[in-house]
XYZ file of C-alpha atoms in Angstrom:
785
model
C -16.926 23.714 20.662
C -15.119 27.028 21.036
C -15.920 30.370 19.439
C -13.106 32.284 17.723
C -12.867 35.284 15.438
C -10.245 35.388 12.676
C -9.916 38.612 10.677
C -13.483 39.485 11.601
C -14.895 36.070 10.675
C -16.639 34.270 13.528
C -16.478 30.467 13.649
C -16.635 27.547 16.037
C -13.914 24.932 16.297
C -13.412 21.789 18.401
C -11.685 21.942 21.780
C -7.924 21.507 21.346
C -7.728 23.101 17.880
C -4.877 25.451 17.072
C -5.191 28.869 15.474
C -3.638 27.438 12.300
C -6.268 24.698 12.067
C -9.047 27.177 12.739
C -7.766 29.504 10.017
C -7.539 26.656 7.500
C -11.120 25.633 8.261
C -12.391 28.977 6.909
C -9.890 29.256 4.064
C -7.628 31.841 5.679
C -4.011 31.246 4.703
C -1.281 31.837 7.261
C 2.286 31.573 5.901
C 4.291 28.716 7.376
C 7.234 26.405 6.776
C 7.607 23.958 9.646
C 3.898 23.216 10.113
C 2.412 20.170 8.359
C -0.941 18.637 9.184
C 0.496 15.096 9.386
C 3.507 15.968 11.555
C 3.943 17.037 15.154
C 4.130 20.745 15.924
C 7.660 22.135 16.059
C 6.980 25.899 15.954
C 10.563 26.594 14.994
C 10.228 28.596 11.768
C 8.053 31.340 13.383
C 6.703 32.328 9.970
C 3.116 31.873 11.156
C 3.207 34.669 13.735
C -0.188 36.353 14.124
C -1.665 38.992 16.401
C -3.949 37.728 19.152
C -5.892 40.405 21.033
C -4.692 40.913 24.610
C -1.452 39.010 23.885
C 1.634 41.221 24.404
C 3.472 39.906 21.353
C 2.784 37.955 18.134
C 2.086 34.243 18.647
C 2.808 31.250 16.368
C -0.511 30.113 14.875
C 0.632 26.489 14.600
C 1.314 26.123 18.324
C -1.271 28.439 19.867
C -4.385 26.611 21.100
C -7.753 28.262 20.556
C -9.478 29.703 23.609
C -13.108 30.697 23.806
C -13.691 34.232 22.526
C -10.197 34.567 21.039
C -9.758 37.265 18.364
C -6.965 36.762 15.816
C -5.614 39.136 13.195
C -3.441 37.626 10.459
C -2.873 40.822 8.423
C -2.575 43.496 11.122
C 0.456 45.763 11.286
C 1.885 43.699 14.156
C 1.460 40.407 12.255
C 2.827 41.768 8.979
C 5.865 43.330 10.676
C 6.569 40.074 12.541
C 6.289 37.987 9.392
C 8.570 40.320 7.445
C 11.130 40.177 10.244
C 11.106 36.390 10.289
C 11.498 36.238 6.513
C 14.449 38.616 6.686
C 16.162 36.345 9.190
C 15.423 33.244 7.107
C 17.086 34.823 4.080
C 20.221 35.918 5.949
C 22.080 32.705 5.085
C 19.916 31.462 2.243
C 21.715 31.583 -1.135
C 19.701 33.797 -3.479
C 20.418 31.624 -6.512
C 16.836 30.972 -7.564
C 17.600 30.888 -11.328
C 19.754 27.763 -10.931
C 17.912 26.153 -8.005
C 16.117 22.933 -8.880
C 13.219 24.013 -6.652
C 12.677 27.227 -8.596
C 9.067 27.654 -9.615
C 7.617 25.494 -6.843
C 9.562 26.837 -3.881
C 7.522 27.667 -0.803
C 10.251 30.005 0.462
C 10.235 31.851 -2.844
C 6.459 32.249 -2.817
C 6.216 33.382 0.799
C 9.190 35.770 0.430
C 7.351 37.532 -2.385
C 4.001 37.535 -0.604
C 5.029 38.226 2.980
C 8.671 39.349 2.980
C 10.271 42.767 2.653
C 11.262 44.350 -0.635
C 15.004 44.440 0.048
C 17.615 42.941 2.339
C 19.776 44.822 4.828
C 22.205 41.916 5.175
C 25.641 42.611 3.678
C 27.868 40.008 5.348
C 29.031 36.707 3.823
C 26.573 33.846 3.841
C 27.528 30.516 5.393
C 28.077 27.454 3.222
C 26.902 23.983 4.238
C 28.487 20.964 2.595
C 26.080 18.648 0.743
C 25.201 15.256 2.209
C 24.881 11.765 0.702
C 21.393 10.462 1.438
C 21.431 7.652 -1.122
C 20.339 7.215 -4.755
C 16.835 8.660 -4.362
C 17.110 11.884 -2.338
C 19.598 14.585 -3.275
C 20.985 16.735 -0.444
C 23.708 18.480 -2.440
C 22.437 21.995 -1.689
C 22.106 22.011 2.072
C 23.062 25.701 2.240
C 19.439 26.298 1.244
C 18.045 24.499 4.306
C 15.978 26.703 6.642
C 15.844 24.109 9.457
C 12.094 23.593 9.371
C 12.812 19.963 10.493
C 9.920 18.539 8.464
C 12.229 15.846 7.091
C 13.453 14.973 10.586
C 9.947 14.624 11.958
C 8.758 12.637 8.934
C 11.416 9.942 9.216
C 10.821 9.604 12.942
C 7.031 9.887 13.117
C 5.780 8.526 9.781
C 8.741 6.398 8.700
C 9.228 5.057 12.226
C 12.982 5.584 12.480
C 14.872 8.861 12.649
C 17.215 8.533 9.685
C 17.718 12.300 9.455
C 18.585 14.588 12.350
C 19.821 18.067 13.170
C 23.413 18.211 14.299
C 25.331 20.971 16.065
C 23.799 24.150 17.497
C 23.102 27.773 16.606
C 24.589 29.004 13.345
C 26.384 25.673 12.957
C 23.168 23.622 12.877
C 22.876 21.217 9.954
C 20.348 18.646 8.786
C 22.159 15.395 8.081
C 21.771 11.622 7.943
C 23.550 9.584 10.578
C 27.280 9.326 9.944
C 28.049 6.939 7.099
C 24.371 6.105 6.586
C 21.949 6.776 3.776
C 18.178 7.259 4.001
C 16.754 3.789 3.360
C 13.104 4.042 4.371
C 10.601 2.546 1.929
C 8.786 5.899 1.923
C 11.849 8.182 2.049
C 10.954 10.134 -1.101
C 8.208 12.001 0.752
C 10.837 14.232 2.367
C 11.322 15.741 -1.103
C 7.712 16.937 -1.132
C 7.950 18.112 2.473
C 11.056 20.243 1.966
C 9.841 23.838 1.425
C 13.119 24.904 -0.220
C 15.654 23.344 -2.595
C 17.659 21.511 0.058
C 16.171 18.035 -0.517
C 15.264 17.213 -4.104
C 14.680 14.158 -6.260
C 18.025 12.778 -7.401
C 16.652 11.040 -10.537
C 14.657 14.158 -11.541
C 17.329 16.715 -10.588
C 17.923 19.375 -13.281
C 15.909 17.498 -15.914
C 12.998 19.948 -16.224
C 11.441 23.074 -14.759
C 8.064 22.769 -12.997
C 6.344 25.149 -15.411
C 7.389 22.955 -18.346
C 5.551 19.930 -16.948
C 1.989 18.824 -17.571
C 0.220 17.382 -14.519
C -1.954 14.301 -15.040
C -3.721 12.003 -12.616
C -3.053 8.282 -12.394
C -3.120 5.284 -10.051
C -0.142 3.267 -8.767
C 0.019 -0.371 -9.982
C 2.629 -1.801 -7.617
C 0.578 -2.879 -4.579
C -3.044 -3.311 -3.608
C -3.414 0.091 -1.943
C -4.073 1.936 -5.207
C -2.217 5.134 -4.319
C -3.344 8.194 -6.263
C -0.614 9.836 -8.327
C 0.182 13.023 -10.179
C 2.342 12.112 -13.172
C 4.294 15.033 -14.605
C 5.138 14.922 -18.290
C 7.384 16.848 -20.688
C 7.755 16.117 -24.407
C 5.708 12.903 -24.106
C 8.033 11.546 -21.448
C 7.265 10.929 -17.782
C 9.623 13.123 -15.793
C 8.333 12.891 -12.244
C 5.656 11.250 -10.089
C 4.113 12.951 -7.044
C 1.334 12.012 -4.615
C -2.241 13.086 -5.240
C -3.811 13.499 -1.830
C -6.562 11.004 -1.045
C -7.111 10.698 2.683
C -9.065 7.454 2.333
C -6.282 5.644 0.467
C -2.736 7.043 0.482
C -3.287 10.211 2.557
C -0.717 12.669 1.156
C 2.142 10.186 0.729
C 3.375 7.663 -1.834
C 5.920 4.882 -1.500
C 9.349 5.076 -3.123
C 8.483 2.431 -5.709
C 5.420 4.443 -6.750
C 7.510 7.627 -6.938
C 10.643 6.437 -8.742
C 9.619 3.415 -10.823
C 8.799 5.737 -13.742
C 12.470 5.525 -14.750
C 11.780 2.103 -16.255
C 9.184 3.529 -18.648
C 11.907 5.030 -20.828
C 14.627 2.469 -20.184
C 16.607 0.679 -22.878
C 14.761 -2.502 -21.882
C 11.471 -1.226 -23.336
C 10.072 -3.305 -26.170
C 9.242 -0.854 -28.952
C 8.372 -3.177 -31.839
C 6.803 -6.635 -32.207
C 9.496 -9.304 -32.380
C 9.494 -12.888 -33.657
C 12.136 -15.534 -33.053
C 13.155 -17.811 -35.894
C 16.373 -19.720 -36.489
C 17.160 -18.989 -32.831
C 17.411 -15.239 -33.449
C 15.082 -12.331 -32.709
C 13.824 -10.120 -35.515
C 11.718 -6.948 -35.482
C 8.501 -7.215 -37.424
C 5.214 -5.393 -37.991
C 1.985 -5.871 -36.062
C 0.152 -7.650 -38.851
C 2.863 -10.273 -39.235
C 3.221 -10.740 -35.477
C -0.512 -11.180 -34.864
C -0.879 -13.567 -37.798
C 1.994 -15.561 -36.299
C 0.144 -15.662 -32.964
C -3.111 -16.766 -34.599
C -1.302 -19.483 -36.553
C 0.448 -20.728 -33.409
C -2.716 -20.851 -31.280
C -4.793 -22.520 -33.957
C -2.015 -24.965 -34.783
C -1.557 -26.112 -31.181
C -5.308 -26.340 -30.519
C -5.850 -28.329 -33.724
C -2.997 -30.746 -33.035
C -3.346 -31.106 -29.258
C -6.724 -29.625 -28.289
C -7.627 -26.393 -26.540
C -6.534 -27.833 -23.180
C -2.946 -27.705 -24.460
C -3.027 -23.897 -24.225
C -2.427 -22.046 -20.934
C -2.910 -18.338 -20.184
C -0.935 -16.675 -17.374
C -1.514 -13.007 -16.543
C 0.101 -10.420 -14.309
C -2.276 -8.715 -11.876
C -0.578 -5.348 -12.516
C -2.580 -5.187 -15.765
C -5.686 -3.023 -16.067
C -9.129 -4.410 -15.314
C -10.174 -3.888 -18.922
C -7.163 -5.774 -20.289
C -7.777 -8.679 -17.923
C -11.484 -8.763 -18.782
C -10.729 -8.967 -22.500
C -7.987 -11.542 -21.936
C -10.284 -13.979 -20.150
C -13.062 -13.290 -22.648
C -10.757 -14.033 -25.570
C -9.440 -17.207 -23.957
C -12.886 -18.587 -23.161
C -14.418 -17.602 -26.504
C -11.518 -19.428 -28.170
C -12.224 -22.455 -25.987
C -9.265 -22.181 -23.609
C -10.192 -22.486 -19.920
C -6.710 -22.718 -18.407
C -6.282 -19.137 -17.189
C -4.939 -17.695 -13.937
C -3.224 -14.640 -12.489
C -2.057 -16.220 -9.196
C 1.377 -17.340 -10.378
C 2.987 -17.218 -6.926
C 0.243 -19.242 -5.229
C 0.944 -22.883 -4.407
C -2.273 -23.994 -2.672
C -5.581 -23.799 -4.550
C -7.684 -26.095 -2.336
C -9.839 -23.182 -1.164
C -11.079 -22.449 -4.692
C -13.877 -25.005 -4.483
C -15.325 -23.427 -1.326
C -14.843 -19.742 -2.215
C -17.984 -17.637 -2.177
C -16.579 -14.501 -3.761
C -13.565 -12.345 -4.472
C -10.732 -11.974 -1.973
C -10.369 -8.428 -0.597
C -9.358 -6.532 2.540
C -12.673 -7.195 4.272
C -13.212 -3.510 5.129
C -12.174 -0.075 3.962
C -8.524 0.872 4.384
C -9.494 3.515 6.935
C -11.581 1.076 8.995
C -8.868 -1.594 8.848
C -6.274 0.815 10.251
C -8.778 2.078 12.846
C -9.275 -1.360 14.427
C -8.215 -1.515 18.068
C -6.647 -4.949 17.650
C -5.068 -6.305 14.472
C -3.592 -9.648 13.497
C -1.507 -9.786 10.324
C -0.570 -13.301 9.218
C 2.325 -14.011 6.859
C 3.314 -10.552 5.694
C 6.599 -8.696 5.297
C 4.598 -5.549 5.862
C 7.105 -2.806 5.150
C 8.048 -4.128 1.711
C 4.617 -5.454 0.720
C 2.448 -2.557 1.890
C 4.645 0.480 2.714
C 1.869 3.047 3.124
C -0.531 0.716 4.911
C 2.299 -0.008 7.341
C 2.721 3.727 7.919
C -1.008 3.936 8.730
C -0.708 1.058 11.174
C 2.276 2.785 12.778
C 0.117 5.825 13.526
C -2.740 3.610 14.754
C -0.482 1.833 17.248
C 0.699 5.192 18.580
C -2.946 5.986 19.297
C -3.525 2.778 21.235
C -4.166 0.035 18.680
C -2.551 -3.372 19.229
C -0.739 -5.014 16.312
C -0.066 -8.762 16.410
C 2.046 -10.710 13.943
C 2.245 -14.376 12.906
C 5.007 -14.876 10.369
C 8.065 -16.908 9.409
C 10.442 -13.989 9.924
C 10.734 -11.439 12.715
C 11.206 -8.235 10.748
C 11.662 -4.857 12.374
C 8.429 -3.110 11.432
C 9.418 0.030 13.373
C 6.142 -0.449 15.256
C 5.502 -1.575 18.810
C 4.147 -5.090 18.228
C 1.846 -6.383 20.955
C 2.234 -10.105 20.278
C 4.148 -12.153 17.761
C 4.511 -15.804 16.834
C 7.462 -16.610 14.547
C 7.416 -20.128 13.098
C 8.640 -22.045 10.055
C 6.378 -21.907 6.957
C 5.220 -25.496 7.550
C 4.047 -24.555 11.059
C 2.215 -21.369 10.073
C -1.205 -23.047 9.986
C -0.544 -24.656 13.359
C 0.367 -21.237 14.805
C -2.934 -19.753 13.601
C -4.739 -22.839 14.962
C -3.193 -22.108 18.363
C -4.719 -18.633 18.305
C -8.075 -20.088 17.251
C -8.039 -22.608 20.088
C -7.156 -19.871 22.583
C -9.996 -17.703 21.224
C -12.416 -20.615 21.681
C -11.266 -20.946 25.293
C -11.574 -17.191 25.948
C -14.836 -16.499 24.115
C -16.474 -19.809 24.917
C -17.595 -20.475 21.337
C -17.190 -23.536 19.183
C -15.640 -24.367 15.834
C -16.042 -27.165 13.315
C -12.254 -27.436 12.976
C -10.710 -30.241 15.026
C -8.186 -28.589 17.380
C -7.562 -31.574 19.693
C -3.964 -31.982 18.496
C -3.142 -28.287 18.957
C -1.112 -27.112 21.961
C -1.566 -23.428 22.695
C 1.610 -21.432 23.370
C 1.789 -18.372 25.617
C 2.437 -16.176 22.566
C -0.670 -17.487 20.811
C -2.774 -16.965 23.932
C -1.571 -13.356 24.196
C -2.566 -12.711 20.573
C -5.972 -14.293 21.164
C -6.471 -12.164 24.274
C -5.668 -9.016 22.290
C -8.240 -9.894 19.614
C -10.859 -10.847 22.183
C -10.382 -7.655 24.193
C -10.393 -5.235 21.271
C -13.500 -3.102 20.717
C -12.916 -3.642 17.007
C -10.594 -6.205 15.493
C -9.224 -7.053 12.054
C -7.355 -10.013 10.552
C -5.458 -9.980 7.275
C -3.411 -12.502 5.316
C -0.273 -11.150 3.661
C 1.710 -12.348 0.661
C 3.652 -15.028 2.549
C 0.358 -16.515 3.750
C -1.184 -16.359 0.276
C 1.829 -18.151 -1.206
C 2.152 -20.678 1.629
C 1.449 -24.336 0.699
C -1.180 -24.350 3.482
C -3.066 -21.265 2.299
C -6.464 -22.968 2.338
C -5.919 -23.957 5.965
C -4.900 -20.400 6.858
C -8.060 -18.988 5.277
C -10.308 -21.470 7.104
C -8.637 -20.874 10.469
C -8.625 -17.087 10.063
C -12.278 -17.118 9.080
C -13.131 -18.902 12.315
C -11.058 -16.510 14.440
C -12.828 -13.581 12.799
C -16.249 -15.149 13.363
C -15.630 -15.782 17.037
C -14.058 -12.384 17.783
C -16.294 -10.296 15.522
C -13.259 -9.162 13.565
C -13.136 -8.218 9.900
C -11.216 -10.745 7.815
C -9.402 -10.025 4.584
C -6.440 -10.371 2.298
C -3.705 -7.806 1.658
C -3.758 -7.713 -2.147
C -0.255 -8.260 -3.488
C -0.531 -6.554 -6.893
C -2.179 -3.337 -7.971
C -5.127 -5.164 -9.519
C -5.340 -8.514 -7.710
C -8.963 -7.827 -6.759
C -9.766 -6.691 -10.291
C -8.239 -9.845 -11.789
C -10.530 -11.994 -9.628
C -13.560 -9.813 -10.308
C -13.288 -10.185 -14.078
C -12.637 -13.914 -13.913
C -8.932 -14.418 -14.630
C -9.391 -17.686 -12.752
C -9.695 -21.305 -13.878
C -13.063 -22.035 -12.254
C -14.941 -18.697 -12.127
C -15.828 -16.146 -14.760
C -16.466 -12.426 -14.451
C -18.343 -11.576 -11.236
C -18.592 -15.263 -10.305
C -20.214 -16.403 -13.570
C -20.285 -20.156 -14.125
C -17.638 -21.296 -16.621
C -16.004 -24.489 -17.818
C -13.314 -25.400 -15.281
C -9.672 -25.243 -16.323
C -6.216 -25.697 -14.844
C -4.824 -23.228 -12.309
C -1.362 -21.657 -12.520
C 0.359 -24.434 -10.572
C -1.300 -27.147 -12.653
C -0.304 -25.409 -15.886
C 3.324 -25.545 -14.738
C 3.251 -29.037 -13.190
C 1.599 -30.485 -16.326
C 3.216 -28.341 -19.047
C 1.140 -27.104 -21.975
C 2.093 -26.983 -25.631
C 1.371 -23.253 -25.840
C 1.445 -20.442 -23.309
C 0.080 -16.930 -23.520
C 1.869 -14.639 -21.055
C 0.243 -11.279 -20.407
C 2.341 -8.687 -18.565
C 4.315 -11.253 -16.588
C 7.792 -12.765 -16.468
C 7.363 -16.280 -15.100
C 10.936 -16.708 -13.879
C 10.415 -13.879 -11.374
C 6.643 -13.909 -10.869
C 6.037 -17.630 -10.183
C 6.028 -19.697 -7.009
C 8.642 -21.967 -8.584
C 10.506 -19.996 -11.232
C 12.697 -22.942 -12.078
C 9.728 -25.166 -12.953
C 7.955 -22.315 -14.763
C 10.909 -21.667 -17.067
C 11.247 -25.401 -17.776
C 7.571 -25.498 -18.757
C 8.041 -22.538 -21.096
C 11.078 -24.075 -22.762
C 9.310 -27.335 -23.641
C 6.291 -25.541 -25.157
C 5.821 -25.423 -28.906
C 5.045 -21.709 -28.737
C 5.158 -19.010 -26.047
C 3.377 -15.747 -26.822
C 4.293 -12.819 -24.574
C 2.382 -9.540 -24.269
C 4.964 -7.353 -22.559
C 6.319 -3.819 -22.218
C 9.896 -5.021 -21.746
C 12.468 -7.242 -23.423
C 13.265 -9.371 -20.393
C 16.224 -11.754 -20.494
C 13.912 -14.619 -19.570
C 11.362 -13.758 -22.255
C 14.103 -13.503 -24.878
C 15.189 -17.003 -23.888
C 11.896 -18.923 -23.838
C 9.337 -16.853 -25.793
C 8.712 -17.072 -29.549
C 6.909 -13.802 -30.132
C 6.936 -10.540 -28.146
C 4.046 -8.107 -28.505
C 4.751 -4.609 -27.075
C 1.859 -3.529 -24.861
C 1.641 -0.223 -23.021
C 2.416 0.142 -19.304
C -0.149 1.935 -17.145
C 1.126 5.416 -18.073
C 0.491 4.853 -21.786
C -3.011 3.395 -21.684
C -6.407 4.134 -20.200
C -7.898 1.651 -17.769
C -8.685 0.995 -14.140
C -7.448 -0.859 -11.082
C -9.535 -2.244 -8.225
C -7.703 -1.761 -4.937
C -7.763 -4.014 -1.883
C -10.878 -2.348 -0.465
C -12.772 -3.019 -3.709
C -12.692 0.522 -5.077
C -12.479 0.785 -8.872
C -10.232 3.711 -9.833
C -9.986 4.650 -13.491
C -7.231 6.631 -15.187
C -6.111 7.768 -18.627
C -2.794 7.407 -20.379
C -0.489 10.322 -19.602
C 1.896 9.933 -22.558
C 1.560 8.399 -26.004
C 2.765 4.793 -26.407
C 6.478 4.396 -27.057
C 7.449 3.318 -30.581
C 5.034 0.712 -31.953
C 3.669 -0.096 -28.498
C -0.113 -0.452 -28.325
C -2.529 -0.541 -25.364
C -3.109 -4.151 -24.331
C -6.879 -3.945 -24.789
C -6.456 -2.859 -28.409
C -4.100 -5.746 -29.152
C -6.543 -8.217 -27.581
C -9.448 -6.717 -29.516
C -7.636 -7.118 -32.853
C -6.492 -10.623 -31.910
C -10.086 -11.547 -31.137
C -11.095 -10.333 -34.599
C -8.306 -12.289 -36.296
C -9.359 -15.433 -34.426
C -12.890 -14.916 -35.713
C -14.433 -14.471 -32.261
C -17.689 -12.608 -31.683
C -17.969 -9.613 -29.345
C -14.658 -7.877 -30.041
C -15.871 -4.677 -31.705
C -14.855 -2.238 -28.953
C -13.852 1.285 -29.941
C -12.867 2.596 -26.500
C -11.783 1.381 -23.106
C -14.967 2.899 -21.659
C -17.031 0.415 -23.672
C -15.124 -2.474 -22.139
C -15.475 -1.023 -18.651
C -19.177 -0.549 -19.197
C -19.590 -4.172 -20.238
C -17.708 -5.563 -17.274
C -19.424 -3.342 -14.686
C -22.789 -4.275 -16.175
C -21.914 -7.926 -15.561
C -22.189 -7.556 -11.790
C -21.834 -5.408 -8.689
C -18.361 -5.149 -7.193
C -19.518 -4.752 -3.580
C -21.778 -7.801 -3.796
C -18.991 -9.931 -5.282
C -16.441 -9.184 -2.540
C -16.492 -12.078 -0.070
C -13.622 -13.819 1.719
C -15.763 -16.517 3.327
C -15.469 -20.219 2.525
C -18.670 -22.238 2.196
C -17.201 -25.058 4.283
C -14.497 -24.844 6.947
C -11.887 -27.585 7.349
C -8.189 -27.315 8.054
C -5.100 -29.390 8.692
C -3.605 -28.078 11.924
C -0.640 -30.434 12.275
C 2.691 -28.675 11.731
C 4.601 -30.110 8.775
C 8.210 -31.162 9.297
C 9.804 -30.457 5.929
C 13.450 -30.366 6.995
C 15.393 -27.302 5.912
C 12.857 -24.968 4.278
C 13.201 -21.798 2.289
C 11.502 -18.568 3.372
C 11.318 -16.306 0.338
C 10.100 -12.709 0.231
C 9.766 -10.686 -2.934
C 11.940 -7.557 -2.506
C 9.930 -4.341 -2.628
C 11.738 -3.163 -5.763
C 11.331 -6.464 -7.662
C 7.568 -6.895 -7.410
C 6.826 -6.388 -11.118
C 8.532 -5.762 -14.481
C 8.477 -1.973 -14.021
C 10.131 -1.787 -10.603
C 12.742 -4.341 -11.651
C 13.993 -1.926 -14.316
C 13.998 1.380 -12.408
C 17.707 2.234 -12.123
C 17.562 4.373 -8.994
C 15.460 1.809 -7.114
C 17.914 -0.910 -8.125
C 20.758 1.191 -6.672
C 19.199 1.189 -3.183
C 20.080 -1.049 -0.266
C 16.838 -2.957 -0.778
C 17.952 -4.197 -4.202
C 21.529 -5.274 -3.437
C 22.754 -8.826 -3.965
C 20.736 -10.955 -1.547
C 22.122 -12.891 1.391
C 20.981 -16.206 2.849
C 19.898 -15.738 6.461
C 19.401 -18.526 8.978
C 19.341 -19.084 12.720
C 22.892 -19.477 14.152
C 22.054 -23.057 15.189
C 20.899 -23.874 11.651
C 24.133 -22.496 10.206
C 26.243 -24.316 12.798
C 24.537 -27.600 11.959
C 25.622 -27.112 8.340
C 29.144 -26.120 9.370
C 28.682 -22.541 8.214
C 29.730 -19.343 9.983
C 28.299 -15.862 9.640
C 29.816 -14.196 6.569
C 30.789 -17.424 4.794
C 30.240 -17.777 1.072
C 27.641 -20.502 0.544
C 25.839 -22.297 -2.244
C 22.090 -22.710 -1.874
C 20.375 -25.268 -4.070
C 16.830 -26.165 -5.025
C 16.326 -28.819 -7.692
C 18.617 -28.103 -10.623
C 19.137 -24.452 -9.677
C 21.666 -22.940 -7.338
C 22.857 -19.531 -6.187
C 26.107 -18.433 -4.578
C 25.517 -15.907 -1.789
C 26.816 -14.809 1.614
C 25.402 -16.459 4.743
C 24.147 -14.324 7.618
C 23.195 -15.424 11.110
C 19.802 -14.155 12.264
C 18.661 -15.304 15.694
C 15.193 -13.854 15.038
C 14.465 -16.538 12.423
C 13.003 -19.897 13.466
C 15.349 -22.851 13.249
C 15.205 -25.065 10.180
C 14.698 -22.292 7.630
C 16.883 -20.384 5.186
C 15.617 -16.946 4.257
C 16.537 -15.959 0.712
C 14.560 -13.548 -1.453
C 12.860 -14.486 -4.707
C 12.396 -12.563 -7.994
C 15.974 -11.229 -7.825
C 18.322 -11.930 -10.758
C 20.651 -13.759 -8.358
C 17.920 -16.173 -7.203
C 15.504 -16.683 -10.134
C 17.131 -20.036 -10.955
C 15.962 -21.478 -7.616
C 12.737 -23.362 -6.878
C 9.655 -22.884 -4.702
C 9.289 -19.980 -2.284
C 8.591 -22.258 0.711
C 10.029 -25.549 -0.519
C 12.971 -27.604 0.814
C 16.385 -26.061 0.249
C 20.020 -27.141 0.609
C 22.824 -24.938 1.877
C 26.523 -25.683 2.027
C 29.790 -23.834 2.119
C 30.867 -22.750 -1.328
């Protein structure tokens, strides 16, 4: 530790600290623009000049390391004069148009100019003008004359985003911040440059000129789009969400949020919102009141259960719903006598259910997972599934961690990957078995899984060596693994690798409340906190053996199911389909019979449980739109109308209290299987589909956010395949092709991708152009169209 004195205050700081860090540790503010605690030191704005005793001139606090006995003065005459001089230079070319600037009211330059600048300017010459830049549909760079060249945006895209999409061109007075020629900023976390920009040069394009900061109310919330549980500040004006910003939480999202968390709010006020209950009769939709709609629901449920039995009813829920809504949903279903309930619509393999000992989760805290020295991620398109977790892993690898990947696609993660094994979906379990066999050879342990038929490849051995050598190790199964038809095998094999290497083993939760949905028992064979219940049918069984009635809660089966084609067919044959939804989806309008408008997360109180098992509660930030009602209130009233006991709740806190009293979250989290068996023989399924869910199509909200749908990530999909696979089908790169699964087909452009394994066609799911197709990892046909 080193001793330092700042403005007369004595303190000790660690070796290697800077003056800026030391000052912050005692609450002393030093003005700055280019410095940011998460970015490298640039020291190019010079606003943080301070006086250091025995130094001949002012020194930049951000780049000056602390020495033992150093004495610093931040408000001395020398420091003040230096800071005023820097501010005067910064304002030489800056347009003084604060009244019309979109940054006005929250501008760091404005604040520091008032607090640390001079009272008047001596500059009389003309100011330079910089032409605006096109950075895409999310970030506006129309006012680049305001840029002060702090280079925060440049460093963010390179260091945090992993690829320098923004740079500084030219030199001297001609310097400009710009994207690469003809390119837009396409990072999945690009919106953070808006927060980083200390002036009005980079602003939010969807929010631009829609409100002033002082007109907005600031309210806390939690992101629902992935299992990280990012903390948000939702800004509201006139009962309308206007902007979403990150709320710093170092243990979860640090000080960042992903683009889908930032911009998906646009959907909350879209024309697709369902504002009134609707009933279909005579093939047409009609608005109605809540009493009529709920009586219609009660009549439909009772009618089907009387005529066909309670087993003829199936309940399918979206895991983006709140924990309280999901708890009430499963309680209502089971009190009514319906045991067919599930939230895992995209899962195809449920064999592990019988051996599960608890709730699937990450297996450690987010911080500990990213701090592991060796990591193996199986079946995950990391950047689109977990944007901020990927950014954490990127920083971990820079500090010496080793990241290994087993997947069916070789995506550019913008991370140095230590080892990778890219195989077809049917060979994914065999690839993990290769790593397990290599671990057994290296560590000298034993496993109950028969690995005699497994041949270890060099790539698998390298991954095993990395896990075995790491001081700490972690394994995680991503969405592609969870949806793979051999998921049970992948869990068993991964569990054994973790046991032998001492690694943590977990699952990267796909939705914002996947862990919460399991905790409260939205499962066919387990109740809340593992309570024993009457077994029912899982999601796949409810589709394969269609029911006479379906209750859909916050889900659109055509986009959210493993096989959207089969799911829609099941809905269409049902006698009644009841949909609790915030949106009038085209699919719901086609196959549902009644639509009940429930509130999205911004209009209701509730909680989500993130992938590390942390329950985070939040309140509604705006009042429900139109006749929309919070989902828990609708379920409570429906329970009363059905004559069920235990539905007398008056607040969401009562529901939360009941569910937390039912068990302990930490004790329920457990990825282990009671018995370990696995099929390790690679399946030869012919031409197989590899389907990801695009990052801006993961749920009903993101699918309706206009700006997100205008990005490169949401464009019309293309069918990618290895050049040899395309050649075998007589197809060339760029050809128009027809891909077919079952009775559904899609016309797309073919692209050659040598990084894909042979025998697969990669084509995204959940996109309007592909929802008519079948299973995510099922056989597929492709031909020239």
